PDB file of C-alpha atoms in Angstrom:
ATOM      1  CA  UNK A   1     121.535 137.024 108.906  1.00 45.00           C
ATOM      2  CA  UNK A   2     118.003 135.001 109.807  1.00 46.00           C
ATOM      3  CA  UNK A   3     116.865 137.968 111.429  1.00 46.00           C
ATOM      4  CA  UNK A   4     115.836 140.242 108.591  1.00 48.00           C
ATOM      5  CA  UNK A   5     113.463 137.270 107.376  1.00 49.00           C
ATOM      6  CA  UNK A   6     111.880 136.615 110.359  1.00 48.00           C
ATOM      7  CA  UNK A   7     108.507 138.768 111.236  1.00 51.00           C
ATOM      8  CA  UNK A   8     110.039 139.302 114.647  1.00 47.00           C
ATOM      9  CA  UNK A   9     109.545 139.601 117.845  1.00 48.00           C
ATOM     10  CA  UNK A  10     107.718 135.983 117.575  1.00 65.00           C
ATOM     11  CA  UNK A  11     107.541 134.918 121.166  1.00 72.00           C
ATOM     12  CA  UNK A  12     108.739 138.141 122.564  1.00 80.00           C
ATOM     13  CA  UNK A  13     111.246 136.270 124.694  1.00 87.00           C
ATOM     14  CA  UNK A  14     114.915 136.581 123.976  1.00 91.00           C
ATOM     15  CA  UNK A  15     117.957 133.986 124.171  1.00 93.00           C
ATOM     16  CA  UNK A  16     121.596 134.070 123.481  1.00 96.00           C
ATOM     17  CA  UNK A  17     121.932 133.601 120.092  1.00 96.00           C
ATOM     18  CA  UNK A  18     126.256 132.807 120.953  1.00 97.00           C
ATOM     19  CA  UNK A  19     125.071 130.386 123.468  1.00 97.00           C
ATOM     20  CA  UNK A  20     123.055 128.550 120.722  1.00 96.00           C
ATOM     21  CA  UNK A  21     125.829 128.213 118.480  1.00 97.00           C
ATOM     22  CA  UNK A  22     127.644 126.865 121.196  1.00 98.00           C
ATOM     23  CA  UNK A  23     125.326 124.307 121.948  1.00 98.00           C
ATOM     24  CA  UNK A  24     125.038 123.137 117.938  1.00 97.00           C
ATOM     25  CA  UNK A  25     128.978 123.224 118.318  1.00 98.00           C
ATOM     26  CA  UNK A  26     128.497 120.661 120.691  1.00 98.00           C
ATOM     27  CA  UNK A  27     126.111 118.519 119.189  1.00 98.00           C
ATOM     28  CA  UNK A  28     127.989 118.354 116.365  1.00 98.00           C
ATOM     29  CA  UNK A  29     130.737 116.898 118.329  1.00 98.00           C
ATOM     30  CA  UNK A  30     128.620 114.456 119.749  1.00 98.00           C
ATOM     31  CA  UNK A  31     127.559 113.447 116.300  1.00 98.00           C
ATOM     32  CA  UNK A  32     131.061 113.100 114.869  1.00 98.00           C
ATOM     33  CA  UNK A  33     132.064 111.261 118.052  1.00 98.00           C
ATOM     34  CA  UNK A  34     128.912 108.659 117.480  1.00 97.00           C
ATOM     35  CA  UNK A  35     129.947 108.456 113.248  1.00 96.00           C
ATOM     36  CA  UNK A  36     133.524 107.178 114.880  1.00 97.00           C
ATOM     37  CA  UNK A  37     132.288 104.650 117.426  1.00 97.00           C
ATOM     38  CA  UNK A  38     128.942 103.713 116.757  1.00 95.00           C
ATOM     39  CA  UNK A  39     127.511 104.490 120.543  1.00 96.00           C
ATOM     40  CA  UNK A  40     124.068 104.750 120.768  1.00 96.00           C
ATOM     41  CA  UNK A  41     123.545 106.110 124.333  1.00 97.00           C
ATOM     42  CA  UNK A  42     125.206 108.939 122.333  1.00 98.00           C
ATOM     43  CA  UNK A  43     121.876 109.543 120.381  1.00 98.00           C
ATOM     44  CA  UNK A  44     119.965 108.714 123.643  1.00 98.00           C
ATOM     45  CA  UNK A  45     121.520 111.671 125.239  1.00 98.00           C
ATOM     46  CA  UNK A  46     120.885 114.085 122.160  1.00 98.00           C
ATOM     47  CA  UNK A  47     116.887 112.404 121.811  1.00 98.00           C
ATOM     48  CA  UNK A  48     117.065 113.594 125.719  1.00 98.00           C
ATOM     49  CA  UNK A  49     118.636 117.270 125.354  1.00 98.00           C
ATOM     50  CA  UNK A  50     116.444 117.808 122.631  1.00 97.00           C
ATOM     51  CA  UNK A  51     113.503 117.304 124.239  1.00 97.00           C
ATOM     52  CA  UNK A  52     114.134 119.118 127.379  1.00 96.00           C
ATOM     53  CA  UNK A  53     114.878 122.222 124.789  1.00 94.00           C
ATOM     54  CA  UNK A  54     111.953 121.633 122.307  1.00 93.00           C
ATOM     55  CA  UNK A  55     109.769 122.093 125.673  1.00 92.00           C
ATOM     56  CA  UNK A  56     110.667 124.977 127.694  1.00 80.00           C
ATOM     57  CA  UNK A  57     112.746 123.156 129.902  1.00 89.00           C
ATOM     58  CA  UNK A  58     116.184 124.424 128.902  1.00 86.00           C
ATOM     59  CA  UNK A  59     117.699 124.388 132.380  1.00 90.00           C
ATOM     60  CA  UNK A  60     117.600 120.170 131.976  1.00 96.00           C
ATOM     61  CA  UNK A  61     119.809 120.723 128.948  1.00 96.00           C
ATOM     62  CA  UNK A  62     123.094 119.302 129.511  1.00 97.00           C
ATOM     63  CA  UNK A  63     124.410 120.792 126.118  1.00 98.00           C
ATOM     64  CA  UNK A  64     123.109 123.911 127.798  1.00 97.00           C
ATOM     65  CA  UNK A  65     124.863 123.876 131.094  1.00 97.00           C
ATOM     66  CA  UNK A  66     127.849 122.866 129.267  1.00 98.00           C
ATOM     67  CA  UNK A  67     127.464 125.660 126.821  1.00 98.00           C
ATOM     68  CA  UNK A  68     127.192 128.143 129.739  1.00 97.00           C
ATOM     69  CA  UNK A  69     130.051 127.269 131.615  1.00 98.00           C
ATOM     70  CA  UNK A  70     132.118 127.894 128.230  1.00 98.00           C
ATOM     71  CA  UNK A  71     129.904 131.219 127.451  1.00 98.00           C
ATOM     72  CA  UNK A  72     131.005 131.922 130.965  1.00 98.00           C
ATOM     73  CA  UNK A  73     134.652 130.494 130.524  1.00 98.00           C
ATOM     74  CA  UNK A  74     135.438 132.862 127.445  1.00 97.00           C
ATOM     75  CA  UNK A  75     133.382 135.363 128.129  1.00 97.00           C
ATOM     76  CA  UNK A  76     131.166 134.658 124.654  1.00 97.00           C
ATOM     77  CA  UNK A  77     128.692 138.042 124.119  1.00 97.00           C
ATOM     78  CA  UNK A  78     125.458 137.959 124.564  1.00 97.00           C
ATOM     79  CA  UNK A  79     123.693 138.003 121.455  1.00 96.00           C
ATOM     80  CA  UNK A  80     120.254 138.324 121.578  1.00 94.00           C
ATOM     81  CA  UNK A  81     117.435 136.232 119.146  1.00 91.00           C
ATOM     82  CA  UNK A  82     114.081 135.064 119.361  1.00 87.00           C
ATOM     83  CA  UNK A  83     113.179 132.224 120.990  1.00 88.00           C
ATOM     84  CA  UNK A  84     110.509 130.800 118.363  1.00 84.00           C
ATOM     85  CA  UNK A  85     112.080 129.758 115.781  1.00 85.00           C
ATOM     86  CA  UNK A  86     115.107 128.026 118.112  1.00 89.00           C
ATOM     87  CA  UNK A  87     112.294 126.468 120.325  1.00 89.00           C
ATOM     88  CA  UNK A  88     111.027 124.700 116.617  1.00 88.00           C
ATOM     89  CA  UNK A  89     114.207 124.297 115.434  1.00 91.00           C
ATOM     90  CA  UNK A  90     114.970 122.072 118.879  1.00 93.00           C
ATOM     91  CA  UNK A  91     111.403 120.265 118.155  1.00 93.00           C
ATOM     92  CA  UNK A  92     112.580 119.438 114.332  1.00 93.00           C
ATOM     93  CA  UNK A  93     115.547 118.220 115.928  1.00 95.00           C
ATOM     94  CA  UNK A  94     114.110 115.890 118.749  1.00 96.00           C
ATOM     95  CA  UNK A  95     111.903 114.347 115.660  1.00 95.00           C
ATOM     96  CA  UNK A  96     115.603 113.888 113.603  1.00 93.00           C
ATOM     97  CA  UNK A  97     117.373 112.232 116.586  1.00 97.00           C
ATOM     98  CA  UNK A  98     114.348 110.473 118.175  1.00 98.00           C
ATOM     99  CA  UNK A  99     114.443 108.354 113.979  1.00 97.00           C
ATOM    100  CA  UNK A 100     118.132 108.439 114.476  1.00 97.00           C
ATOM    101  CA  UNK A 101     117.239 106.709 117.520  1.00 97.00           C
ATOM    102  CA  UNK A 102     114.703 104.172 116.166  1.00 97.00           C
ATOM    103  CA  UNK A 103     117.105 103.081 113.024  1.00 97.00           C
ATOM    104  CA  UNK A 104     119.654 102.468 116.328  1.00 96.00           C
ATOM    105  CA  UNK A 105     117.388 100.283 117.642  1.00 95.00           C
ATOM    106  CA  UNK A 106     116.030  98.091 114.530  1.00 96.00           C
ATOM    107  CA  UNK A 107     118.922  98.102 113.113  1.00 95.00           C
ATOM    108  CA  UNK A 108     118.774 100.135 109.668  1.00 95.00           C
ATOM    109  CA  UNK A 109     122.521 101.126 109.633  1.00 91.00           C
ATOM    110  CA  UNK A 110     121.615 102.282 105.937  1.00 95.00           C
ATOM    111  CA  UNK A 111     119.495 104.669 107.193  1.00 95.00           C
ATOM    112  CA  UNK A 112     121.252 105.736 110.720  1.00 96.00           C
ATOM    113  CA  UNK A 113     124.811 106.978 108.920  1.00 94.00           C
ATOM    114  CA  UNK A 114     123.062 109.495 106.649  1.00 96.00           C
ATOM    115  CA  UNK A 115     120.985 110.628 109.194  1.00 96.00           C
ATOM    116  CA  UNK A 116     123.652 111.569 111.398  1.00 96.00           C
ATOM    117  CA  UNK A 117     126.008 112.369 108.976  1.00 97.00           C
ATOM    118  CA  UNK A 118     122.895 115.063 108.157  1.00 96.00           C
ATOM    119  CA  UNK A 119     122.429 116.027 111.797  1.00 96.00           C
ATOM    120  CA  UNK A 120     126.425 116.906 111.769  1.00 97.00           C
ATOM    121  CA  UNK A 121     126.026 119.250 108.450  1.00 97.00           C
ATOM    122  CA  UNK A 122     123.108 120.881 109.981  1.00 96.00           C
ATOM    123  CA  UNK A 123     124.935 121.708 113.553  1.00 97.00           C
ATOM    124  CA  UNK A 124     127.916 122.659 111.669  1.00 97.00           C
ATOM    125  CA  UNK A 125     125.737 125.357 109.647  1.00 97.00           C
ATOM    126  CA  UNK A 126     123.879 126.345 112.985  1.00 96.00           C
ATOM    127  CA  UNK A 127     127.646 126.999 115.280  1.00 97.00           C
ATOM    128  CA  UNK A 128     129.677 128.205 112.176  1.00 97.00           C
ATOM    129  CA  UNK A 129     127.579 130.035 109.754  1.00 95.00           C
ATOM    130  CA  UNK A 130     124.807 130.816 112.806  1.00 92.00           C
ATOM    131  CA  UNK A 131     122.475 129.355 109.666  1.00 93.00           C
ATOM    132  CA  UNK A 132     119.627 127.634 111.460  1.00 89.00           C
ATOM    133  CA  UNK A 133     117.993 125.168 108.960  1.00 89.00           C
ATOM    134  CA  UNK A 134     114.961 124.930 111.212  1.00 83.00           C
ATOM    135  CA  UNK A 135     114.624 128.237 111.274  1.00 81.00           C
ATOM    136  CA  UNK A 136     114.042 128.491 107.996  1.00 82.00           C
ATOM    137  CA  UNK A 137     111.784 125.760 107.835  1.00 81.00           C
ATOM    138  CA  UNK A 138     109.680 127.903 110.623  1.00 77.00           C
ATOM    139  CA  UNK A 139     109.700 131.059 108.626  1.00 80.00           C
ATOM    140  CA  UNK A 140     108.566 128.703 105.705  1.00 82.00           C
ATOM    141  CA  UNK A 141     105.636 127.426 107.482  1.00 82.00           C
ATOM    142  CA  UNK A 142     105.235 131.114 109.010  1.00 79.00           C
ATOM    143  CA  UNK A 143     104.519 132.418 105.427  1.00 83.00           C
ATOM    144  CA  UNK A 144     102.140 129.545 103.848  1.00 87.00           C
ATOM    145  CA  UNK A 145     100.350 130.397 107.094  1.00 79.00           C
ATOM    146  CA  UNK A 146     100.772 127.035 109.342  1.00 78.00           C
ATOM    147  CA  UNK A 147     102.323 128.800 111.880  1.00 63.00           C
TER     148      UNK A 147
END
């Protein structure tokens, strides 16, 4: 689906496309769960996972091990993607959670609910409809030339 818009290869570095979804699967969870109880060390853990993905060091990733082990448990195809626009589309995400994470912290409930309720819609897009939203922000900036 993303594919055919993207000027491919753009790292020249493959990764499971499956596994990805996986992984947005669950963050998504994660997001739900802190909607329902309001646990912050929830947000800590995705500012954390995030980062460890936005920066080449995916083996770090808890949402990644996790997502192995079920790759691994029902034998989920390997689908392969480019790395580049998933790499960005981790960074745009440790920017989301890391405000997520700041509204936490001062207080701005106004602000935190949408923003996760936001992060859920966009990992539900990324494991269901394999529709990466910061993807398409990358191929954006990849065609007014900032990339």
């Amino acid at each position: 689906m993303m594919s055919q818009d993207l000027q491919c290869p753009i790292e020249h570095v493959k990764v499971n496309e499956n596994k990805i979804r996986i992984v947005a699967l669950l963050v998504l969870f994660m997001g739900i769960w802190f909607l329902l109880t309001g646990y912050n060390w929830l947000i800590m853990l995705l500012v954390y996972d995030f980062f460890v993905r936005a920066f080449f060091i995916p083996k770090l990733s808890l949402l990644g091990a996790l997502a192995n082990v079920l790759v691994k448990l029902f034998k989920v195809a390997y689908k392969p993607t480019d790395r580049g626009p998933k790499r960005f589309a981790a960074g745009m995400g440790l920017v989301f959670v890391t405000t997520m994470l700041i509204a936490a912290i001062l207080g701005w409930v106004v602000l935190l609910a949408p923003l996760a309720i936001v992060l859920c819609i966009f990992a539900c897009l990324e494991s269901f409809a394999g529709l990466c939203v910061g993807c398409y922000f990358y191929i954006g900036l990849q065609r007014v030339k900032i990339l």
